[in-house]
PDB file of C-alpha atoms in Angstrom:
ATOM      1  CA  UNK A   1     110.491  54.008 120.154  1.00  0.00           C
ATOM      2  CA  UNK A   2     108.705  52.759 116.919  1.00  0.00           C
ATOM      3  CA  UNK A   3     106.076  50.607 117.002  1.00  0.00           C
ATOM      4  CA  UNK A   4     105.498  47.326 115.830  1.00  0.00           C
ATOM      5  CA  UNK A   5     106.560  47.090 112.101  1.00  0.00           C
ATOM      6  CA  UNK A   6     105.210  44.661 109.412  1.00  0.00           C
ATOM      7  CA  UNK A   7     106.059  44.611 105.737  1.00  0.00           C
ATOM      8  CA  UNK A   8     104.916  44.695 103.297  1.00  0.00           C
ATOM      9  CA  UNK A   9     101.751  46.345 103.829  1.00  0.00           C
ATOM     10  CA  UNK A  10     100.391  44.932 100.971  1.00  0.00           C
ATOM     11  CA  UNK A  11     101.753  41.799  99.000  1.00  0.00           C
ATOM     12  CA  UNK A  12      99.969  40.171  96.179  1.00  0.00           C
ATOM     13  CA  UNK A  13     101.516  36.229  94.911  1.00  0.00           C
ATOM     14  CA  UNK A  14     100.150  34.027  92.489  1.00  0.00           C
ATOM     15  CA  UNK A  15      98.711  30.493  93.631  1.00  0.00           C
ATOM     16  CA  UNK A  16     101.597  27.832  94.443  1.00  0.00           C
ATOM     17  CA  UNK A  17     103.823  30.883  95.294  1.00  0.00           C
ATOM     18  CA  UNK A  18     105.587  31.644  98.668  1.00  0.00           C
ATOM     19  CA  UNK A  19     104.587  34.521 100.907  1.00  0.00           C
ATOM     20  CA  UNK A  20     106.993  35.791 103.784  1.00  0.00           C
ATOM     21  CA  UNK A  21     105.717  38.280 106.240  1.00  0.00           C
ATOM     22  CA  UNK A  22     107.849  40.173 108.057  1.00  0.00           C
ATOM     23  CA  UNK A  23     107.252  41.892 111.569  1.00  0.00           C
ATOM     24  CA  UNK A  24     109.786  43.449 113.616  1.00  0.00           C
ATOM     25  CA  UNK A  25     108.427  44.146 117.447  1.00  0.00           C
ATOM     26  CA  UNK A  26     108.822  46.852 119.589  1.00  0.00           C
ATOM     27  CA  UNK A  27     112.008  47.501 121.392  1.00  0.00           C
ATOM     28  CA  UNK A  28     112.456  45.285 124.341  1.00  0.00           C
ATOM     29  CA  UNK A  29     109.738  43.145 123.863  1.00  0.00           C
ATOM     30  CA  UNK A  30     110.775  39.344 123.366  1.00  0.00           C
ATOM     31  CA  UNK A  31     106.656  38.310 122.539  1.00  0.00           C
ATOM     32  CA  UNK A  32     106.111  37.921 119.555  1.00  0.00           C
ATOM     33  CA  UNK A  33     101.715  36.878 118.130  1.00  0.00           C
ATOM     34  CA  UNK A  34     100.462  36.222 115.004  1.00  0.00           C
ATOM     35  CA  UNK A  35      96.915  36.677 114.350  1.00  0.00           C
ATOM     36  CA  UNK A  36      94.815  36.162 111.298  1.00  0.00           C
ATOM     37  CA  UNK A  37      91.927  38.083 110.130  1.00  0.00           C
ATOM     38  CA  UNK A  38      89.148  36.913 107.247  1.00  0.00           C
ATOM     39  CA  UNK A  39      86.822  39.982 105.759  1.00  0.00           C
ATOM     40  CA  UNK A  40      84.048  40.666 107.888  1.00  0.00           C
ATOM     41  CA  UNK A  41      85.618  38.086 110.500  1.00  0.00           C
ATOM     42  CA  UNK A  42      87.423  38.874 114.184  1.00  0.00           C
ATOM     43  CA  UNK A  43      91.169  38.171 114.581  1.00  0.00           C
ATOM     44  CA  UNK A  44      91.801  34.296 115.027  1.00  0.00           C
ATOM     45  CA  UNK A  45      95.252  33.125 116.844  1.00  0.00           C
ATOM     46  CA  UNK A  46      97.725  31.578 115.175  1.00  0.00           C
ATOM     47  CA  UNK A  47     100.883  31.155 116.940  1.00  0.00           C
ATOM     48  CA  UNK A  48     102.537  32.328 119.646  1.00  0.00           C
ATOM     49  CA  UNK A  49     106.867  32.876 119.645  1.00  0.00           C
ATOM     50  CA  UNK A  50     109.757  33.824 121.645  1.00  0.00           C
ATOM     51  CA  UNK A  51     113.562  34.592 120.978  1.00  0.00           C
ATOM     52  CA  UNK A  52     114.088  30.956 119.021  1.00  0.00           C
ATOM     53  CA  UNK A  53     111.248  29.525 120.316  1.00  0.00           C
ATOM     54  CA  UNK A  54     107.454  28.898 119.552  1.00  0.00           C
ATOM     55  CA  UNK A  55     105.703  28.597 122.982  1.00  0.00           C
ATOM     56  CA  UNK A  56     102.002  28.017 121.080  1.00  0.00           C
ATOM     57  CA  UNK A  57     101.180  26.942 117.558  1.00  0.00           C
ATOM     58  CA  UNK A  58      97.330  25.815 118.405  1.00  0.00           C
ATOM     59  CA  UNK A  59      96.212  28.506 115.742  1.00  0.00           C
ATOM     60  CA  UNK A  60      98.795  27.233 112.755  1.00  0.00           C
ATOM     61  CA  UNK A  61      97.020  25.050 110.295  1.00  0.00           C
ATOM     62  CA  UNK A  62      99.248  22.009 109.612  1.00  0.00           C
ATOM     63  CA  UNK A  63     100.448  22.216 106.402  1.00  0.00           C
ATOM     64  CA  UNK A  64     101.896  25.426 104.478  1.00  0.00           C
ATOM     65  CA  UNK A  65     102.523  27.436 107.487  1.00  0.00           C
ATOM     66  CA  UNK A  66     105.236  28.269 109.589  1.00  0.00           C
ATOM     67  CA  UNK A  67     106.753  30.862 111.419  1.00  0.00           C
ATOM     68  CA  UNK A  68     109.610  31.630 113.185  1.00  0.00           C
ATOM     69  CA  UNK A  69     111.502  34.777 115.654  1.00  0.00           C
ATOM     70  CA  UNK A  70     115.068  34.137 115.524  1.00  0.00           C
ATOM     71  CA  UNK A  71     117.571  35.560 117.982  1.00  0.00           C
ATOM     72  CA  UNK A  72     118.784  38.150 115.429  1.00  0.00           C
ATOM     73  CA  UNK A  73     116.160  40.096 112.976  1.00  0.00           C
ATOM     74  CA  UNK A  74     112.388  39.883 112.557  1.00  0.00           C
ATOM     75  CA  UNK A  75     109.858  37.332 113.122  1.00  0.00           C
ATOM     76  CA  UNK A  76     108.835  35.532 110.112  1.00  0.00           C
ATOM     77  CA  UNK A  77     105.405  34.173 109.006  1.00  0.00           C
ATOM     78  CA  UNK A  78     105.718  32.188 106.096  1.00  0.00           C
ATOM     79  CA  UNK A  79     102.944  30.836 103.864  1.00  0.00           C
ATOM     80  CA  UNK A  80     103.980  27.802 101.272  1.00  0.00           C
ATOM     81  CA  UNK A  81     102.191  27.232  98.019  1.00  0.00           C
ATOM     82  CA  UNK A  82      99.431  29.649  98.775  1.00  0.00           C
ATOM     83  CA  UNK A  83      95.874  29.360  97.840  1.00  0.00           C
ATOM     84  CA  UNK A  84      92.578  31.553  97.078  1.00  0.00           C
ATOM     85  CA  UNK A  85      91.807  30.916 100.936  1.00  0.00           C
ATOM     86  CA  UNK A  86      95.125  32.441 102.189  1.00  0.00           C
ATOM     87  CA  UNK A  87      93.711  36.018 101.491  1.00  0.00           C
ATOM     88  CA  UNK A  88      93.363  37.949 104.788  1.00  0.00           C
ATOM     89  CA  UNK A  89      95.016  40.636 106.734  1.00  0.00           C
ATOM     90  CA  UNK A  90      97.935  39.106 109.133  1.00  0.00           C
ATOM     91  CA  UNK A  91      98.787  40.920 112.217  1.00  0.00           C
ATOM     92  CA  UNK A  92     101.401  40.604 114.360  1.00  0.00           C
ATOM     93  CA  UNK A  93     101.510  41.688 117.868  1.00  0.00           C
ATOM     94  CA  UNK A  94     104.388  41.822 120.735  1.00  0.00           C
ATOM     95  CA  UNK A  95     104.451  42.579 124.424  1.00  0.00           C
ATOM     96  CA  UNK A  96     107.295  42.535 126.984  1.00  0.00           C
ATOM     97  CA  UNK A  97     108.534  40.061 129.018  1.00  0.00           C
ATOM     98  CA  UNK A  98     106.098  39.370 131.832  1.00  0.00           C
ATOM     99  CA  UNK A  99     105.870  42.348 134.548  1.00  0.00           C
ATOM    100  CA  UNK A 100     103.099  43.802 136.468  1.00  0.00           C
ATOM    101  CA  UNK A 101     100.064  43.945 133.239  1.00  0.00           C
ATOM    102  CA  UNK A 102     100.382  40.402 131.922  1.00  0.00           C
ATOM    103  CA  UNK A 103     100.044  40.388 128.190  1.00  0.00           C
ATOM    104  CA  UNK A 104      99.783  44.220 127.063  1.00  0.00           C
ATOM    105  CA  UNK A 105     100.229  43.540 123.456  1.00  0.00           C
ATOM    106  CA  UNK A 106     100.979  46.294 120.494  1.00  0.00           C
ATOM    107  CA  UNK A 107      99.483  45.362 117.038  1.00  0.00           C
ATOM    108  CA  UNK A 108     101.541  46.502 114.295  1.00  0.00           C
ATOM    109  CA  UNK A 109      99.323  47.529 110.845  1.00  0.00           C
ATOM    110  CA  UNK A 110      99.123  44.338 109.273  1.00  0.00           C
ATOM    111  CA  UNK A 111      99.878  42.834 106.045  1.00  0.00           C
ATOM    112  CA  UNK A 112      97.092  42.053 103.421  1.00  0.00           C
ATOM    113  CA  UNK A 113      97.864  39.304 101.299  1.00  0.00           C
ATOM    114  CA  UNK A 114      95.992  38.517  98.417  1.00  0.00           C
ATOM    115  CA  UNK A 115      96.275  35.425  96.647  1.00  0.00           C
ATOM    116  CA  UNK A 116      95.467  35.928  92.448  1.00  0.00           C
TER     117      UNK A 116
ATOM    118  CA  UNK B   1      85.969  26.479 125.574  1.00  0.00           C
ATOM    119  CA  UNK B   2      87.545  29.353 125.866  1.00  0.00           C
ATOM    120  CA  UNK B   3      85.182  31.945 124.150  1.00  0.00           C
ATOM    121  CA  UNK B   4      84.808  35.324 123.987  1.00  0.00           C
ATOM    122  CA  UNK B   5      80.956  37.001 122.859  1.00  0.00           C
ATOM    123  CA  UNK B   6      79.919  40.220 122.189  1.00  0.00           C
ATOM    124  CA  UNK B   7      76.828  41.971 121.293  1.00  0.00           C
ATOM    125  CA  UNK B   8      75.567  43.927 119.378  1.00  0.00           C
ATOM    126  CA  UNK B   9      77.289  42.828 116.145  1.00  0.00           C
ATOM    127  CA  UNK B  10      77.057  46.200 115.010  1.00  0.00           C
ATOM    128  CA  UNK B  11      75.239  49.645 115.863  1.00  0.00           C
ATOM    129  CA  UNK B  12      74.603  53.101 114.185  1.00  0.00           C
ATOM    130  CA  UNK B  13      73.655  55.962 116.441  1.00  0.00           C
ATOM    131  CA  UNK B  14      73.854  59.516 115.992  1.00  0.00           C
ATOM    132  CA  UNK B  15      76.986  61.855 116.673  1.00  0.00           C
ATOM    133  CA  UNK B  16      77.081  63.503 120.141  1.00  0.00           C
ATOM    134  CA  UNK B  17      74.736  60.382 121.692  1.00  0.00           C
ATOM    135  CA  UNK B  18      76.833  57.404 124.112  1.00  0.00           C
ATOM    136  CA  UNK B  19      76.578  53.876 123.407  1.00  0.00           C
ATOM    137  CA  UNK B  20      77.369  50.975 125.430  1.00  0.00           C
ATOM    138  CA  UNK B  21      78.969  47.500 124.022  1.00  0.00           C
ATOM    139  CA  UNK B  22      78.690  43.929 125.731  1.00  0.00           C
ATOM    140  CA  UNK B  23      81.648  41.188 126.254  1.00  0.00           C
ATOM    141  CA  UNK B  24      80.389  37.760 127.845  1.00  0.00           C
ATOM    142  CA  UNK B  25      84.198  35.647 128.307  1.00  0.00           C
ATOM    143  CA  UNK B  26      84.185  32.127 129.541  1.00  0.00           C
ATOM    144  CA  UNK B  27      87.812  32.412 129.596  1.00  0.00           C
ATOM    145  CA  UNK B  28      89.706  30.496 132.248  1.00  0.00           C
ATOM    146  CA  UNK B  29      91.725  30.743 134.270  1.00  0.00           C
ATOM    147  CA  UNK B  30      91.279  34.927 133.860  1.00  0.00           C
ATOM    148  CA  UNK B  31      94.333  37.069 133.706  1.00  0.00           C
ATOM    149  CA  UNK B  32      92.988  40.380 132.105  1.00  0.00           C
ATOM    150  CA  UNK B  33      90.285  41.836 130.067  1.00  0.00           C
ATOM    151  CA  UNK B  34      90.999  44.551 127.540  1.00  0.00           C
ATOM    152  CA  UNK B  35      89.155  46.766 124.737  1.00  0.00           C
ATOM    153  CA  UNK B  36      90.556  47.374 121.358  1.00  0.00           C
ATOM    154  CA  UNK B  37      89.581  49.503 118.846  1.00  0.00           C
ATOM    155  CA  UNK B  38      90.307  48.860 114.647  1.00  0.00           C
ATOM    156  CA  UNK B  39      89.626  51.313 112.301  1.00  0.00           C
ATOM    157  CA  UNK B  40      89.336  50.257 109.118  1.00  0.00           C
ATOM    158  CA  UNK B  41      92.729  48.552 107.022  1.00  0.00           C
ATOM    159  CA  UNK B  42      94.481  49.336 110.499  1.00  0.00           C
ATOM    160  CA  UNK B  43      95.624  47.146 113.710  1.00  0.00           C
ATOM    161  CA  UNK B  44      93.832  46.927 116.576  1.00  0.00           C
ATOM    162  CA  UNK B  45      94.548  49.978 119.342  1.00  0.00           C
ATOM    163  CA  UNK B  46      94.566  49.252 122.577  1.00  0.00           C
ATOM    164  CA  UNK B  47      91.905  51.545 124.991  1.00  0.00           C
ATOM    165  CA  UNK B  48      91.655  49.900 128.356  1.00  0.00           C
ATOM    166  CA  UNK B  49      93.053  46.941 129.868  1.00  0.00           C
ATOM    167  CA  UNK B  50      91.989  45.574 133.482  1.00  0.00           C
ATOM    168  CA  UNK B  51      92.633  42.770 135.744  1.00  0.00           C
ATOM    169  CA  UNK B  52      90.863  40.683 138.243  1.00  0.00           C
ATOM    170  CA  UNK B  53      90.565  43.232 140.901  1.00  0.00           C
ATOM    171  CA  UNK B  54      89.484  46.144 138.922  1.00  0.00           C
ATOM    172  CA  UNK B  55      85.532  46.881 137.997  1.00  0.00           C
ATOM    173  CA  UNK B  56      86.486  50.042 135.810  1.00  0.00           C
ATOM    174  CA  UNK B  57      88.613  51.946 133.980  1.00  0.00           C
ATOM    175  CA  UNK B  58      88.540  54.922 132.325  1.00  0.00           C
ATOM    176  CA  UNK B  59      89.865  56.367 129.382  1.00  0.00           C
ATOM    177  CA  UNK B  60      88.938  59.797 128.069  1.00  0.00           C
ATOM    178  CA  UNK B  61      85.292  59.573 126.589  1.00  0.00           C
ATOM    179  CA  UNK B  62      86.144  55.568 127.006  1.00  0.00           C
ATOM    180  CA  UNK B  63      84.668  53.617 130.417  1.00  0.00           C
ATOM    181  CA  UNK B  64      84.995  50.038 130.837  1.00  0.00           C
ATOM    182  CA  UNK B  65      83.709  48.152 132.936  1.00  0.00           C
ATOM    183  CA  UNK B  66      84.291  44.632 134.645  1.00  0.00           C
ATOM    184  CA  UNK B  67      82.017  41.901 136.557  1.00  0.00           C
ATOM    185  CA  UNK B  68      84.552  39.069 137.249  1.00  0.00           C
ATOM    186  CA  UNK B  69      81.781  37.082 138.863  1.00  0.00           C
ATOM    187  CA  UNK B  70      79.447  36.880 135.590  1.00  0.00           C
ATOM    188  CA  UNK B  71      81.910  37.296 133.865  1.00  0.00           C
ATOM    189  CA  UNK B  72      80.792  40.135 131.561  1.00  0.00           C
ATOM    190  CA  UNK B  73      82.580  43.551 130.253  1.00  0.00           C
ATOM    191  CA  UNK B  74      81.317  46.906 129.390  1.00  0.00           C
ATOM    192  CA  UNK B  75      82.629  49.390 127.203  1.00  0.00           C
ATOM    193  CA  UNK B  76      80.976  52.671 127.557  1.00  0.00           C
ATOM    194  CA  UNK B  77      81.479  55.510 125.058  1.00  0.00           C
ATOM    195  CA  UNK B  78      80.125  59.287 125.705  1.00  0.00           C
ATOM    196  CA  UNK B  79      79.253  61.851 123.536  1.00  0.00           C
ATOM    197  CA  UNK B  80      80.006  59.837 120.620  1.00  0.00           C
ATOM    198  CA  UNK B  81      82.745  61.558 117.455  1.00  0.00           C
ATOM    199  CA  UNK B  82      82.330  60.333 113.875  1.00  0.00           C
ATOM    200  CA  UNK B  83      86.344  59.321 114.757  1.00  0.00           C
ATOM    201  CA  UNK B  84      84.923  56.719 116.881  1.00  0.00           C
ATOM    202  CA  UNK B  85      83.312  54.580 114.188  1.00  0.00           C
ATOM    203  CA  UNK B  86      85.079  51.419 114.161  1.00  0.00           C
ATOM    204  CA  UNK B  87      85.165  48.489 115.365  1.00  0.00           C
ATOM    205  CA  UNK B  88      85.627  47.611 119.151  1.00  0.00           C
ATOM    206  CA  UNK B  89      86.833  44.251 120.487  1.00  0.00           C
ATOM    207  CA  UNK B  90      86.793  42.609 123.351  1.00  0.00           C
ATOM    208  CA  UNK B  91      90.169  40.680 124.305  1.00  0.00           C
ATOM    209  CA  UNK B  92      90.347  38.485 127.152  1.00  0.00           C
ATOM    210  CA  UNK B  93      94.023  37.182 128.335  1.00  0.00           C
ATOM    211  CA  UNK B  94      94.201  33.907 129.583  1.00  0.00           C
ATOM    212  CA  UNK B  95      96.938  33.387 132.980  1.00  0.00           C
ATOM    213  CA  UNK B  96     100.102  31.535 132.119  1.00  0.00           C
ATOM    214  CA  UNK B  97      99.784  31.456 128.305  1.00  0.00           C
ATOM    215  CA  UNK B  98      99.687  35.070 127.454  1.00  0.00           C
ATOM    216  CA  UNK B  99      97.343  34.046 124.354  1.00  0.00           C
ATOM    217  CA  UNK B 100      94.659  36.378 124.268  1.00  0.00           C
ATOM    218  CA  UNK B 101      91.327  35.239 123.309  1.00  0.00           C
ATOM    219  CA  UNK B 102      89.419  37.875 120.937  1.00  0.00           C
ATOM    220  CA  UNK B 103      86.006  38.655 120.062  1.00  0.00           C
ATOM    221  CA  UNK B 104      84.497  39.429 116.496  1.00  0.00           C
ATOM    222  CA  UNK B 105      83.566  42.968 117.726  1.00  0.00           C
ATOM    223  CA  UNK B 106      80.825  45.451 117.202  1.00  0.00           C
ATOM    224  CA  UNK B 107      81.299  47.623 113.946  1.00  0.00           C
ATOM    225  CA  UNK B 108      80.068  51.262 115.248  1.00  0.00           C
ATOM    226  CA  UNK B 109      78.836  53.612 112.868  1.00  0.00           C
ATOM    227  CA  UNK B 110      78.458  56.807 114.121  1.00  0.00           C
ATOM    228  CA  UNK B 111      76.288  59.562 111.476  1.00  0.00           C
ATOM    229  CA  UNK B 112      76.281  63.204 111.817  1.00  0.00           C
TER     230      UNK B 112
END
């Protein structure tokens, strides 16, 4: 049972270029987090999905951002017309449906996007 | 405001001597309380999770502990490895929204 995958590892775009993150979760888990995380800072929420649903966007900023889990394939994060301030490590995290431990999450490795 | 503290920001201490690390949560409503640990350019790893009802947990050289009345979280560590430098953070779950609320950690440094 593999983990939780993201890719790329590392992806590099130019200012006013897209970014798409990609992060496949663990086998029979339906939970799907994305969490941001500065240098030197702790993770910050950003949104919260299901099977073709987002249950909690509070952590999205409004503009640029969006993500998505569709029924088929991987979850994607994806960053419009990025900027300097875009540059951080994105993790993505999934747990099962709800059962006995509410909320045991797996972190995949992260991405770290840079922004040039 | 649902806020998770904890204290030191960072530590150094000597290999072979334990440490303890602080979580203060004003999480609510409470569902669980776990510890993480992120080495560097890696995710987070998950070491203990408890709920409500439990006031410790063990894992290996790892001991958590949990005071659901003030609130606060321990995470022990014994006979400290250089492996263990990292940084440790405190997670706190809230019930119903499975959004889990996460500390800035404490970067350990543990020297030979």
């Amino acid at each position: 049972n593999a983990g939780v995958m993201q890719n790329p590892r590392h992806l590099v775009r130019r200012r006013g270029q897209e970014a798409r993150l990609r992060c496949s979760p663990m086998k029979g888990h339906s939970h799907v987090y994305w969490y941001r995380q500065l240098p030197e800072e702790g993770l910050k929420f950003m949104v919260y999905l299901q099977k073709e649903n987002i249950i909690d966007e509070s952590g999205m900023p409004k503009e640029r951002f969006s993500a998505e889990f569709p029924k088929e394939g991987p979850s994607i994060l994806r960053i419009q017309q990025v900027v300097r301030g875009d540059s951080a490590a994105y993790f993505c995290a999934s747990s099962p449906p709800m059962g006995p431990v509410v909320g045991e999450a797996f972190f995949g490795q992260g991405t770290r996007l840079t922004v040039v | 405001k649902n806020q998770v503290e904890q204290s030191p920001q960072s530590l150094i201490i000597l290999e072979g001597k334990n440490c303890t690390l602080q979580c203060n949560y004003t999480v609510s409503p409470f569902s669980n309380l776990r510890w993480y640990k992120q080495d560097t350019g890696r995710g987070p790893v998950s070491l203990t999770i408890m709920t409500f009802s439990e006031n410790t947990k063990s894992n290996g050289r790892y001991t958590a502990t949990l005071d659901a009345d003030t609130k606060q979280s321990s995470l022990h560590i014994t006979a400290s490895q250089l492996s263990d430098s990292a940084s440790y953070i405190c997670v706190v779950s809230a019930s119903a929204t499975n959004k889990l609320i996460f500390g800035t950690g404490t970067l350990l440094a543990v020297q030979p």
